[in-house]
C-alpha cells in the first residue's frame, strides 16, 4: 500500500509498506498557534503494530548488516539529497505541529542534514583497531558488528533533528530500526519515513509506528528481538525504560532532561552574555533540552545584567512561529501550556520575585494558541521547585553568586547535568568552571545551547545514561565491538594458561 494523500489519515510504515494500525484507530494533531486547526490524522498504534514492525526489522536486519557500510552510506547520501529538496516542507511541518519559529525549524532540518552527511561518510570509517598480540604469528584486532534491531523513541521538541541523529548512525552501522516519534509530532516523522523510502532502503530496514508511548513503548523496549533502545525524552520515562532494558541486559541509551545554567562573572562581556542568555532562555520558547533555565550572576555585575536582560527580553515579539518576525512562539501543547503556567504560579507562591512577564496571552487575537510571555524570576530560593525542576518553557530563574566557586556550587545544586556556560574573560575562572561543573557539555562565552554533529552530545547525572550520541562515540552505541585473535603460526604451540 502506498502513502495516501495528505487529506487522508497518514499510515505506519512497516516492512516497506504504508499500513493502517491493526485497530484502525487514528488520532489528530493540532497547530499549537491555533488549536482549532487540525494538522493531520495519524495511526494510534497498538502493541501488535509495534510487534509487526519488530518482525519486519528482524527479517531485514541480517542482510542490511552484511551490506558493506560504504554502500549503506550511498543510500544515506541519497536521503540527504531528498532532505535538501524537502527542507521547506519539513520546516513548515515542524512549526505547524510543534510551534517553534520557522527560522529555528529550518535550522533544525539543516542540522539533521549535517548529521546525515556526517553519518554517511562514516560508512568508510567504521574503524576498529589492530594491536600487536602477546603471541608470535598472531593477528589481534577489533571490528564492529551491528546490534541488529534497534528501537528509536524520540520527543516532540526536535521532531526532525533528534530522530535523524539516532536513525542515521543506527543505519550506517547496519541496524534495522523501528522509529516511534512523540505522539505530538507524527507529521515530521512521516515525512522522514517518506524520505528514507524514496532513498531506496530495503524493506523492513526503516519502520515507523505512530501512537502513544504508553501503549506501544513496552513492546518496543521489552521484545526479545530488540537488541538496543535509543531514547530521548523526560527523565521520568527514560528512567523506566532504562530499568526495563537493564532487566533484559539490553543496550540502552537515554538522553534526558536538563536545568542548564549560564554563569555571568563580573568581567563578562555583557554584549555577548545578555543576548546569549536571552537566546538560551527564550529561543525555541525555552523548549530545548539545552535551554538556559538559570542565570547565575556574580554580584558586582548583577544590577547592570538585570537592566539589560529585561530591556532585551521586553523587545522580543511573541506570536505564531510561521511568521518569521516572531521571536517567541507558542508552547507545543495544552499540557505544556498548563505545566508552564503552573510553574509560574508555584514560583510566586514559593517566594521568588516575578521580575518580568508571567502572563498567559489569552484573548481573541491569540486564537486559543498556547502563548506564555517570556518570564524572569529573581530572588529564587535554591531549594524551590522552579530552581530545581525542568520547566521546559520560556521561564528564566536568576541567582546571585559571590565568586566562581559559589556560581559552580549553585549550578551543580540540581539533579540534572546536561549543559552549562560561563561568560568571563579570565582563563583561570573559565578553567575552574570547566573542571568542576557537573555537566556533559560546557561552553565559554557562548550560550548553553547547541552542539556540533561531529562532537559527542549528552549529559551527566539525571540528564542521561548510556553512551553519548553524535561524534565518533555516537557509533559506539549502535555497534558491538568484536575482538579477533588469528593464530597463523605453523603447527601446534603452547596456549596461554590465563583466562
Ligand atoms: P517524554 O519522556 O514524555 O516522551 C519521549 C518519548 O517517549 C515520546 O515518544 C513518548 O511517546 C515516549 N514514551 C512515553 N511513555 C513511554 C513508555 N512508557 N515507554 C516508551 N516510550 C514512552 O518526553 P517529551 O516528549 O515530553 O520530551 C521532552 C523531554 O525530552 C524533556 O525532558 C527534555 O529535556 C528531553 N530532551 C532531552 C534531550 C537530550 O538530549 N538530553 C534533547 C531533547 C529533549 P508519547 O509522545 O506518545 O507519549
Coordinates of C-alpha atoms and ligand atoms in Angstrom, one line a residue:
X1 CA 0.0 0.0 0.0
X2 CA 1.4 3.5 -0.8
X3 CA 1.1 6.5 1.4
X4 CA -2.3 8.2 0.8
X5 CA -2.7 11.9 0.1
X6 CA -2.4 14.4 2.9
X7 CA -6.1 14.7 3.4
X8 CA -6.4 11.0 4.4
X9 CA -5.0 9.5 7.7
X10 CA -1.3 9.0 7.5
X11 CA -0.1 5.4 7.8
X12 CA 2.5 3.5 9.7
X13 CA 5.4 2.3 7.5
X14 CA 6.2 -1.3 8.2
X15 CA 8.2 -3.8 6.1
X16 CA 8.3 -1.3 3.2
X17 CA 4.5 -0.8 3.1
X18 CA 2.3 2.1 4.3
X19 CA -0.2 0.3 6.6
X20 CA -3.0 1.2 9.0
X21 CA -2.9 0.3 12.6
X22 CA -4.4 -3.2 13.3
X23 CA -7.2 -1.5 15.3
X24 CA -7.9 1.0 12.6
X25 CA -7.9 3.7 15.3
X26 CA -6.5 7.1 14.4
X27 CA -5.8 10.4 16.3
X28 CA -5.4 14.0 15.2
X29 CA -2.8 16.6 16.0
X30 CA -3.4 20.4 16.1
X31 CA -1.5 23.5 15.5
X32 CA -0.4 25.0 18.9
X33 CA -0.7 28.5 17.4
X34 CA -4.4 27.9 16.8
X35 CA -5.6 24.6 18.2
X36 CA -8.8 24.7 16.1
X37 CA -6.6 23.9 13.1
X38 CA -6.0 20.2 12.6
X39 CA -2.6 19.4 11.3
X40 CA -3.3 15.8 10.4
X41 CA -4.6 12.4 11.3
X42 CA -2.3 9.5 12.3
X43 CA -2.4 5.9 13.3
X44 CA -3.0 5.2 17.0
X45 CA -1.0 2.1 17.1
X46 CA -1.3 -0.9 19.5
X47 CA 1.4 -3.3 20.7
X48 CA 0.6 -5.6 17.8
X49 CA 1.6 -2.9 15.4
X50 CA 4.9 -2.4 17.2
X51 CA 5.4 -6.2 17.1
X52 CA 4.7 -6.3 13.3
X53 CA 7.4 -3.6 12.9
X54 CA 9.9 -5.6 15.0
X55 CA 9.2 -8.7 12.9
X56 CA 9.8 -6.7 9.7
X57 CA 13.0 -5.2 11.2
X58 CA 14.3 -8.6 12.4
X59 CA 13.8 -10.1 8.9
X60 CA 15.6 -7.2 7.2
X61 CA 18.5 -6.8 9.7
X62 CA 20.8 -9.7 8.7
X63 CA 21.1 -8.7 5.0
X64 CA 21.3 -5.0 5.8
X65 CA 24.0 -5.7 8.3
X66 CA 26.0 -7.6 5.7
X67 CA 25.8 -4.9 3.1
X68 CA 29.2 -3.1 3.0
X69 CA 29.0 0.1 5.1
X70 CA 30.1 2.4 2.2
X71 CA 27.1 1.1 0.2
X72 CA 24.8 1.9 3.1
X73 CA 26.5 5.3 3.1
X74 CA 25.5 5.8 -0.5
X75 CA 21.8 5.3 0.5
X76 CA 22.2 7.9 3.2
X77 CA 23.7 10.3 0.7
X78 CA 20.6 9.7 -1.5
X79 CA 18.4 10.5 1.5
X80 CA 20.4 13.7 2.1
X81 CA 19.6 14.9 -1.4
X82 CA 15.9 14.3 -0.8
X83 CA 16.1 16.1 2.5
X84 CA 17.6 19.1 0.6
X85 CA 14.6 19.1 -1.7
X86 CA 12.1 19.0 1.2
X87 CA 13.7 21.4 3.6
X88 CA 10.9 24.0 3.5
X89 CA 8.2 21.4 3.7
X90 CA 9.8 19.8 6.8
X91 CA 10.5 23.1 8.5
X92 CA 6.8 24.1 8.0
X93 CA 5.7 20.7 9.3
X94 CA 7.8 21.3 12.5
X95 CA 6.3 24.8 13.0
X96 CA 2.7 23.9 12.5
X97 CA 2.9 20.7 14.5
X98 CA 5.2 21.8 17.4
X99 CA 5.1 25.6 17.2
X100 CA 8.7 26.7 17.0
X101 CA 9.7 29.8 15.0
X102 CA 10.1 28.9 11.3
X103 CA 13.8 30.0 11.3
X104 CA 14.5 27.6 14.2
X105 CA 12.7 24.9 12.3
X106 CA 14.7 25.4 9.2
X107 CA 17.9 25.4 11.3
X108 CA 16.8 22.1 12.8
X109 CA 16.3 20.5 9.4
X110 CA 19.7 21.7 8.3
X111 CA 21.2 20.2 11.4
X112 CA 19.6 16.9 10.6
X113 CA 21.2 17.1 7.2
X114 CA 24.6 17.7 8.7
X115 CA 24.1 14.6 10.8
X116 CA 23.1 12.5 7.7
X117 CA 26.1 13.8 5.8
X118 CA 28.5 13.0 8.7
X119 CA 27.0 9.5 9.3
X120 CA 27.0 8.7 5.5
X121 CA 30.7 9.5 5.3
X122 CA 31.4 7.4 8.4
X123 CA 30.5 4.3 6.3
X124 CA 34.1 4.4 5.1
X125 CA 35.4 5.0 8.7
X126 CA 33.7 2.5 11.0
X127 CA 37.1 1.7 12.5
X128 CA 38.2 -1.0 14.8
X129 CA 41.9 -1.2 15.8
X130 CA 44.8 -3.6 15.4
X131 CA 47.4 -4.1 18.1
X132 CA 50.4 -6.5 18.5
X133 CA 49.5 -9.7 20.1
X134 CA 51.4 -11.3 23.1
X135 CA 52.0 -14.3 20.9
X136 CA 54.1 -14.7 17.8
X137 CA 52.4 -15.2 14.4
X138 CA 49.1 -13.9 15.8
X139 CA 46.9 -11.1 14.5
X140 CA 44.8 -9.3 17.0
X141 CA 42.2 -6.7 16.0
X142 CA 38.7 -5.4 16.7
X143 CA 35.8 -4.8 14.4
X144 CA 32.3 -3.6 14.7
X145 CA 29.1 -5.6 14.3
X146 CA 25.6 -4.1 14.2
X147 CA 23.3 -4.7 17.2
X148 CA 20.5 -6.0 14.9
X149 CA 17.1 -4.4 15.7
X150 CA 17.0 -1.0 17.4
X151 CA 14.0 0.9 18.7
X152 CA 14.3 4.7 18.4
X153 CA 12.0 6.7 20.7
X154 CA 12.0 10.4 20.4
X155 CA 10.5 13.6 22.0
X156 CA 8.5 16.4 20.3
X157 CA 10.8 19.3 20.8
X158 CA 13.2 18.4 18.0
X159 CA 11.0 16.2 15.8
X160 CA 13.5 16.0 12.9
X161 CA 17.0 16.5 14.3
X162 CA 16.7 14.1 17.3
X163 CA 15.3 11.2 15.2
X164 CA 17.9 11.7 12.5
X165 CA 20.8 11.9 14.9
X166 CA 19.7 8.4 16.1
X167 CA 18.5 7.0 12.8
X168 CA 21.5 7.9 10.6
X169 CA 24.2 6.4 12.9
X170 CA 21.9 3.3 13.5
X171 CA 21.5 2.7 9.8
X172 CA 25.1 3.3 8.8
X173 CA 26.2 0.8 11.5
X174 CA 23.9 -1.8 9.8
X175 CA 20.9 -1.9 12.1
X176 CA 17.3 -2.2 11.2
X177 CA 15.1 0.3 13.1
X178 CA 11.7 0.9 14.5
X179 CA 11.1 4.7 14.9
X180 CA 8.4 5.8 17.4
X181 CA 8.1 9.6 17.3
X182 CA 6.4 11.6 20.0
X183 CA 2.6 11.5 19.6
X184 CA 2.6 15.2 19.2
X185 CA 4.9 15.2 16.1
X186 CA 4.0 12.4 13.7
X187 CA 3.8 14.6 10.6
X188 CA 7.6 15.4 10.6
X189 CA 8.2 11.7 11.3
X190 CA 6.0 10.6 8.4
X191 CA 8.0 12.9 6.0
X192 CA 11.3 11.4 7.4
X193 CA 9.9 7.9 6.6
X194 CA 8.9 9.0 3.1
X195 CA 12.4 10.3 2.5
X196 CA 14.1 7.0 3.5
X197 CA 11.6 5.1 1.4
X198 CA 12.4 7.2 -1.6
X199 CA 16.1 6.8 -1.0
X200 CA 15.6 3.1 -1.6
X201 CA 16.3 1.4 1.8
X202 CA 15.5 -2.3 1.6
X203 CA 12.0 -3.1 3.0
X204 CA 12.0 -3.5 6.8
X205 CA 15.2 -1.6 7.5
X206 CA 13.3 1.5 8.4
X207 CA 9.9 1.2 10.1
X208 CA 7.7 3.9 11.5
X209 CA 5.0 3.3 14.1
X210 CA 3.0 6.3 15.5
X211 CA 0.9 6.4 18.6
X212 CA 1.1 6.6 22.3
X213 CA 4.3 5.6 24.1
X214 CA 2.1 4.3 27.0
X215 CA 0.6 1.8 24.6
X216 CA 3.5 0.6 22.4
X217 CA 6.5 1.6 24.4
X218 CA 6.8 -1.6 26.4
X219 CA 6.8 -3.7 23.3
X220 CA 9.5 -1.6 21.7
X221 CA 11.7 -1.9 24.8
X222 CA 11.0 -5.5 26.0
X223 CA 10.6 -7.6 22.9
X224 CA 13.5 -10.0 22.8
X225 CA 14.1 -9.4 19.1
X226 CA 15.0 -5.7 20.0
X227 CA 18.7 -5.5 20.9
X228 CA 19.0 -1.8 21.7
X229 CA 16.9 1.2 22.5
X230 CA 17.9 4.8 21.9
X231 CA 15.6 7.1 23.8
X232 CA 15.5 10.9 24.2
X233 CA 12.8 12.4 26.5
X234 CA 11.9 13.1 30.1
X235 CA 14.0 11.7 33.0
X236 CA 10.8 10.1 34.3
X237 CA 10.1 7.9 31.2
X238 CA 13.8 7.4 30.5
X239 CA 14.4 6.0 33.9
X240 CA 11.6 3.5 33.4
X241 CA 12.9 2.4 30.0
X242 CA 16.5 2.1 31.4
X243 CA 15.3 -0.1 34.2
X244 CA 13.2 -2.3 31.9
X245 CA 16.0 -2.6 29.4
X246 CA 18.6 -3.4 32.1
X247 CA 16.5 -6.3 33.3
X248 CA 16.8 -7.9 29.9
X249 CA 20.5 -6.8 29.6
X250 CA 19.8 -4.7 26.6
X251 CA 21.9 -1.8 25.4
X252 CA 20.0 1.4 26.4
X253 CA 20.9 5.0 25.5
X254 CA 18.9 7.6 27.3
X255 CA 19.2 11.4 26.8
X256 CA 17.1 13.1 29.4
X257 CA 16.1 16.4 30.9
X258 CA 18.2 19.5 31.8
X259 CA 18.2 22.5 34.1
X260 CA 21.1 24.3 32.4
X261 CA 22.8 27.4 33.9
X262 CA 24.7 30.3 32.4
X263 CA 27.2 31.9 34.7
X264 CA 28.0 35.6 34.3
X265 CA 31.1 36.8 36.0
X266 CA 31.9 40.4 36.9
X267 CA 34.4 40.6 34.0
X268 CA 31.9 39.2 31.4
X269 CA 31.4 40.9 28.1
X270 CA 27.7 41.8 28.6
X271 CA 27.3 42.5 24.9
X272 CA 27.8 38.8 24.5
X273 CA 26.3 37.5 27.7
X274 CA 22.9 39.1 27.7
X275 CA 21.9 38.2 24.2
X276 CA 23.3 34.7 24.9
X277 CA 21.1 34.3 27.9
X278 CA 18.0 35.7 26.1
X279 CA 18.5 33.4 23.2
X280 CA 19.2 30.4 25.5
X281 CA 16.2 31.1 27.7
X282 CA 13.6 32.1 25.3
X283 CA 14.7 30.8 21.9
X284 CA 12.5 27.9 20.7
X285 CA 10.2 29.0 23.5
X286 CA 12.5 27.5 26.1
X287 CA 11.6 24.0 24.9
X288 CA 15.2 22.8 24.3
X289 CA 16.9 20.3 26.5
X290 CA 19.9 22.7 26.5
X291 CA 17.8 25.8 27.1
X292 CA 19.2 28.3 29.7
X293 CA 16.9 27.8 32.6
X294 CA 19.1 29.6 35.1
X295 CA 21.4 32.6 35.0
X296 CA 23.9 32.8 37.9
X297 CA 25.3 36.3 38.1
X298 CA 28.3 37.5 40.1
X299 CA 27.2 40.2 42.5
X300 CA 29.3 43.1 41.0
X301 CA 27.5 42.9 37.7
X302 CA 24.1 41.8 38.8
X303 CA 22.3 45.2 38.5
X304 CA 23.6 46.0 35.0
X305 CA 23.0 42.5 33.8
X306 CA 19.3 42.6 35.0
X307 CA 18.7 46.0 33.5
X308 CA 20.0 44.8 30.1
X309 CA 18.3 41.4 30.4
X310 CA 14.9 42.9 31.0
X311 CA 15.3 45.5 28.2
X312 CA 16.3 42.8 25.7
X313 CA 13.6 40.4 26.8
X314 CA 10.9 43.1 26.5
X315 CA 11.9 43.6 22.9
X316 CA 11.0 40.0 22.0
X317 CA 7.9 39.6 19.9
X318 CA 5.6 36.7 20.7
X319 CA 3.3 35.1 18.1
X320 CA 2.7 32.4 15.5
X321 CA 6.1 30.8 14.6
X322 CA 5.1 30.6 11.0
X323 CA 5.6 34.5 10.9
X324 CA 9.3 35.0 10.6
X325 CA 9.1 38.3 12.6
X326 CA 8.2 36.5 15.8
X327 CA 10.9 35.5 18.3
X328 CA 8.9 33.5 20.8
X329 CA 6.2 31.0 19.6
X330 CA 3.5 29.1 21.4
X331 CA 4.2 26.2 23.7
X332 CA 3.8 22.9 21.9
X333 CA 0.6 21.7 23.5
X334 CA -2.2 22.3 26.0
X335 CA -0.3 20.1 28.6
X336 CA 2.9 22.1 28.1
X337 CA 0.9 25.3 28.4
X338 CA -0.7 24.1 31.7
X339 CA 2.6 22.9 33.1
X340 CA 4.4 26.2 32.4
X341 CA 1.6 28.3 33.9
X342 CA 1.6 26.0 36.9
X343 CA 5.3 26.6 37.4
X344 CA 4.9 30.3 37.2
X345 CA 2.2 30.2 39.9
X346 CA 4.4 27.9 42.0
X347 CA 7.4 30.3 41.6
X348 CA 5.5 33.2 43.1
X349 CA 4.0 31.0 45.9
X350 CA 7.5 29.8 46.8
X351 CA 8.7 33.3 47.4
X352 CA 10.5 34.1 44.1
X353 CA 10.1 37.6 42.7
X354 CA 8.5 37.9 39.3
X355 CA 10.8 40.4 37.5
X356 CA 9.3 40.2 34.1
X357 CA 6.3 38.6 32.2
X358 CA 4.5 35.7 33.8
X359 CA 1.2 36.0 31.9
X360 CA -0.5 33.6 29.6
X361 CA -1.6 35.5 26.5
X362 CA -5.3 35.0 26.0
X363 CA -8.0 36.7 24.0
X364 CA -9.4 36.5 20.5
X365 CA -6.2 37.8 18.8
X366 CA -4.3 34.8 20.2
X367 CA -6.8 32.3 18.7
X368 CA -6.5 30.0 21.7
X369 CA -2.8 29.5 21.0
X370 CA -0.6 28.2 23.9
X371 CA 1.3 31.5 24.4
X372 CA 3.1 32.5 27.6
X373 CA 5.1 35.6 27.9
X374 CA 8.9 35.3 28.4
X375 CA 9.2 35.2 32.2
X376 CA 12.0 36.1 34.6
X377 CA 12.2 35.3 38.3
X378 CA 14.8 36.7 40.7
X379 CA 15.3 36.1 44.4
X380 CA 14.7 32.4 43.8
X381 CA 15.1 30.1 46.9
X382 CA 17.7 27.5 45.8
X383 CA 15.6 24.6 47.1
X384 CA 12.4 25.8 45.4
X385 CA 10.8 23.8 42.6
X386 CA 11.4 26.5 39.9
X387 CA 15.1 26.4 40.9
X388 CA 15.3 22.6 40.8
X389 CA 12.9 21.2 38.2
X390 CA 12.9 21.3 34.4
X391 CA 10.2 23.7 33.4
X392 CA 10.6 23.4 29.6
X393 CA 9.2 26.7 28.7
X394 CA 10.2 30.4 28.4
X395 CA 11.0 30.8 32.1
X396 CA 14.4 32.0 33.4
X397 CA 15.4 32.0 37.1
X398 CA 18.2 34.3 38.1
X399 CA 20.6 33.8 41.1
X400 CA 23.4 35.9 42.6
X401 CA 26.8 34.4 43.3
X402 CA 29.8 35.6 45.4
X403 CA 32.5 34.2 43.1
X404 CA 33.2 31.4 40.5
X405 CA 33.2 28.6 43.2
X406 CA 29.9 29.8 44.5
X407 CA 28.5 30.1 41.0
X408 CA 29.5 26.5 40.2
X409 CA 28.1 25.3 43.5
X410 CA 24.7 26.8 42.5
X411 CA 25.0 25.3 39.0
X412 CA 25.7 21.9 40.5
X413 CA 22.9 22.0 43.0
X414 CA 20.3 20.4 40.7
X415 CA 19.9 16.7 39.8
X416 CA 20.5 17.4 36.1
X417 CA 23.8 17.8 34.3
X418 CA 23.3 18.3 30.6
X419 CA 24.8 21.7 29.6
X420 CA 26.1 24.9 31.1
X421 CA 28.1 28.0 30.2
X422 CA 30.3 30.8 31.7
X423 CA 30.9 34.3 30.5
X424 CA 34.3 35.6 31.6
X425 CA 37.5 36.9 30.1
X426 CA 39.6 35.3 32.8
X427 CA 41.2 31.9 31.8
X428 CA 41.7 30.9 35.5
X429 CA 38.0 31.3 36.3
X430 CA 37.0 29.7 33.0
X431 CA 39.1 26.6 33.8
X432 CA 37.9 26.5 37.4
X433 CA 34.4 26.2 35.9
X434 CA 35.3 23.7 33.2
X435 CA 37.0 21.4 35.7
X436 CA 34.3 21.4 38.4
X437 CA 30.9 22.0 36.8
X438 CA 28.8 18.8 36.6
X439 CA 27.5 18.9 33.0
X440 CA 28.3 16.8 30.0
X441 CA 28.8 19.9 27.8
X442 CA 30.5 23.2 28.8
X443 CA 30.6 26.5 26.9
X444 CA 32.8 29.5 27.5
X445 CA 31.4 32.9 26.3
X446 CA 28.6 31.2 24.5
X447 CA 25.0 30.1 25.3
X448 CA 24.2 26.7 26.9
X449 CA 22.7 25.7 23.6
X450 CA 23.7 23.6 20.7
X451 CA 26.3 21.1 19.7
X452 CA 28.2 20.1 16.5
X453 CA 27.4 16.8 14.9
X454 CA 31.0 15.5 15.0
X455 CA 31.3 16.1 18.7
X456 CA 29.6 14.0 21.4
X457 CA 26.4 15.2 22.9
X458 CA 25.0 14.2 26.3
X459 CA 24.7 14.8 30.0
X460 CA 25.7 13.7 33.4
X461 CA 23.6 12.8 36.5
X462 CA 19.8 12.7 35.7
X463 CA 20.4 14.1 32.2
X464 CA 21.4 10.9 30.6
X465 CA 22.8 7.4 30.8
X466 CA 24.4 5.1 28.3
X467 CA 26.8 6.0 25.5
X468 CA 27.0 9.5 24.1
X469 CA 25.2 10.5 20.9
X470 CA 26.9 12.1 17.9
X471 CA 30.7 12.4 17.4
X472 CA 32.6 9.2 17.0
X473 CA 31.1 8.0 20.3
X474 CA 27.7 8.1 18.5
X475 CA 28.7 5.0 16.5
X476 CA 29.7 3.0 19.6
X477 CA 26.2 2.6 20.9
X478 CA 24.9 1.2 17.6
X479 CA 27.7 -1.5 17.3
X480 CA 29.1 -4.3 19.3
X481 CA 32.9 -4.4 19.4
X482 CA 34.2 -7.9 18.5
X483 CA 37.8 -8.9 19.3
X484 CA 39.5 -11.2 16.9
X485 CA 42.7 -13.4 17.5
X486 CA 44.0 -15.1 14.4
X487 CA 46.8 -17.7 15.0
X488 CA 48.6 -18.1 11.7
X489 CA 51.6 -20.0 13.1
X490 CA 52.5 -23.3 11.5
X491 CA 52.0 -26.4 13.8
X492 CA 50.9 -26.6 17.4
X493 CA 52.1 -24.4 20.2
X494 CA 51.5 -23.9 24.0
X495 CA 48.4 -21.9 24.8
X496 CA 48.2 -19.2 27.4
X497 CA 47.0 -20.6 30.8
X498 CA 45.5 -17.2 31.7
X499 CA 41.6 -16.8 31.3
Ligands
LIG1 P1 8.6 12.1 27.2 O1 9.5 11.4 28.1 O2 7.2 12.3 27.7 O3 8.4 11.3 25.8 C1 9.5 10.9 25.0 C2 9.1 9.8 24.1 O4 8.8 8.6 24.9 C3 7.8 10.0 23.3 O5 7.9 9.4 22.1 C4 6.8 9.3 24.2 O6 5.6 8.9 23.5 C5 7.6 8.1 24.6 N1 7.0 7.4 25.7 C6 6.1 7.8 26.6 N2 5.8 6.8 27.5 C7 6.6 5.8 27.2 C8 6.7 4.5 27.7 N3 6.0 4.0 28.8 N4 7.6 3.6 27.1 C9 8.3 4.0 26.0 N5 8.2 5.2 25.4 C10 7.3 6.1 26.0 O7 9.3 13.5 26.7 P2 8.8 14.7 25.9 O8 8.3 14.1 24.5 O9 7.8 15.4 26.7 O10 10.1 15.5 25.6 C11 10.6 16.5 26.4 C12 11.7 15.9 27.3 O11 12.8 15.5 26.4 C13 12.3 17.0 28.2 O12 12.6 16.4 29.4 C14 13.7 17.3 27.5 O13 14.6 17.8 28.4 C15 14.0 16.0 27.0 N6 15.0 16.1 25.9 C16 16.3 15.7 26.2 C17 17.3 15.9 25.2 C18 18.7 15.4 25.5 O14 19.4 15.2 24.5 N7 19.1 15.3 26.7 C19 17.0 16.5 23.9 C20 15.7 17.0 23.8 C21 14.7 16.7 24.8 P3 4.3 9.8 23.5 O15 4.7 11.1 22.9 O16 3.4 9.1 22.7 O17 4.0 10.0 25.0

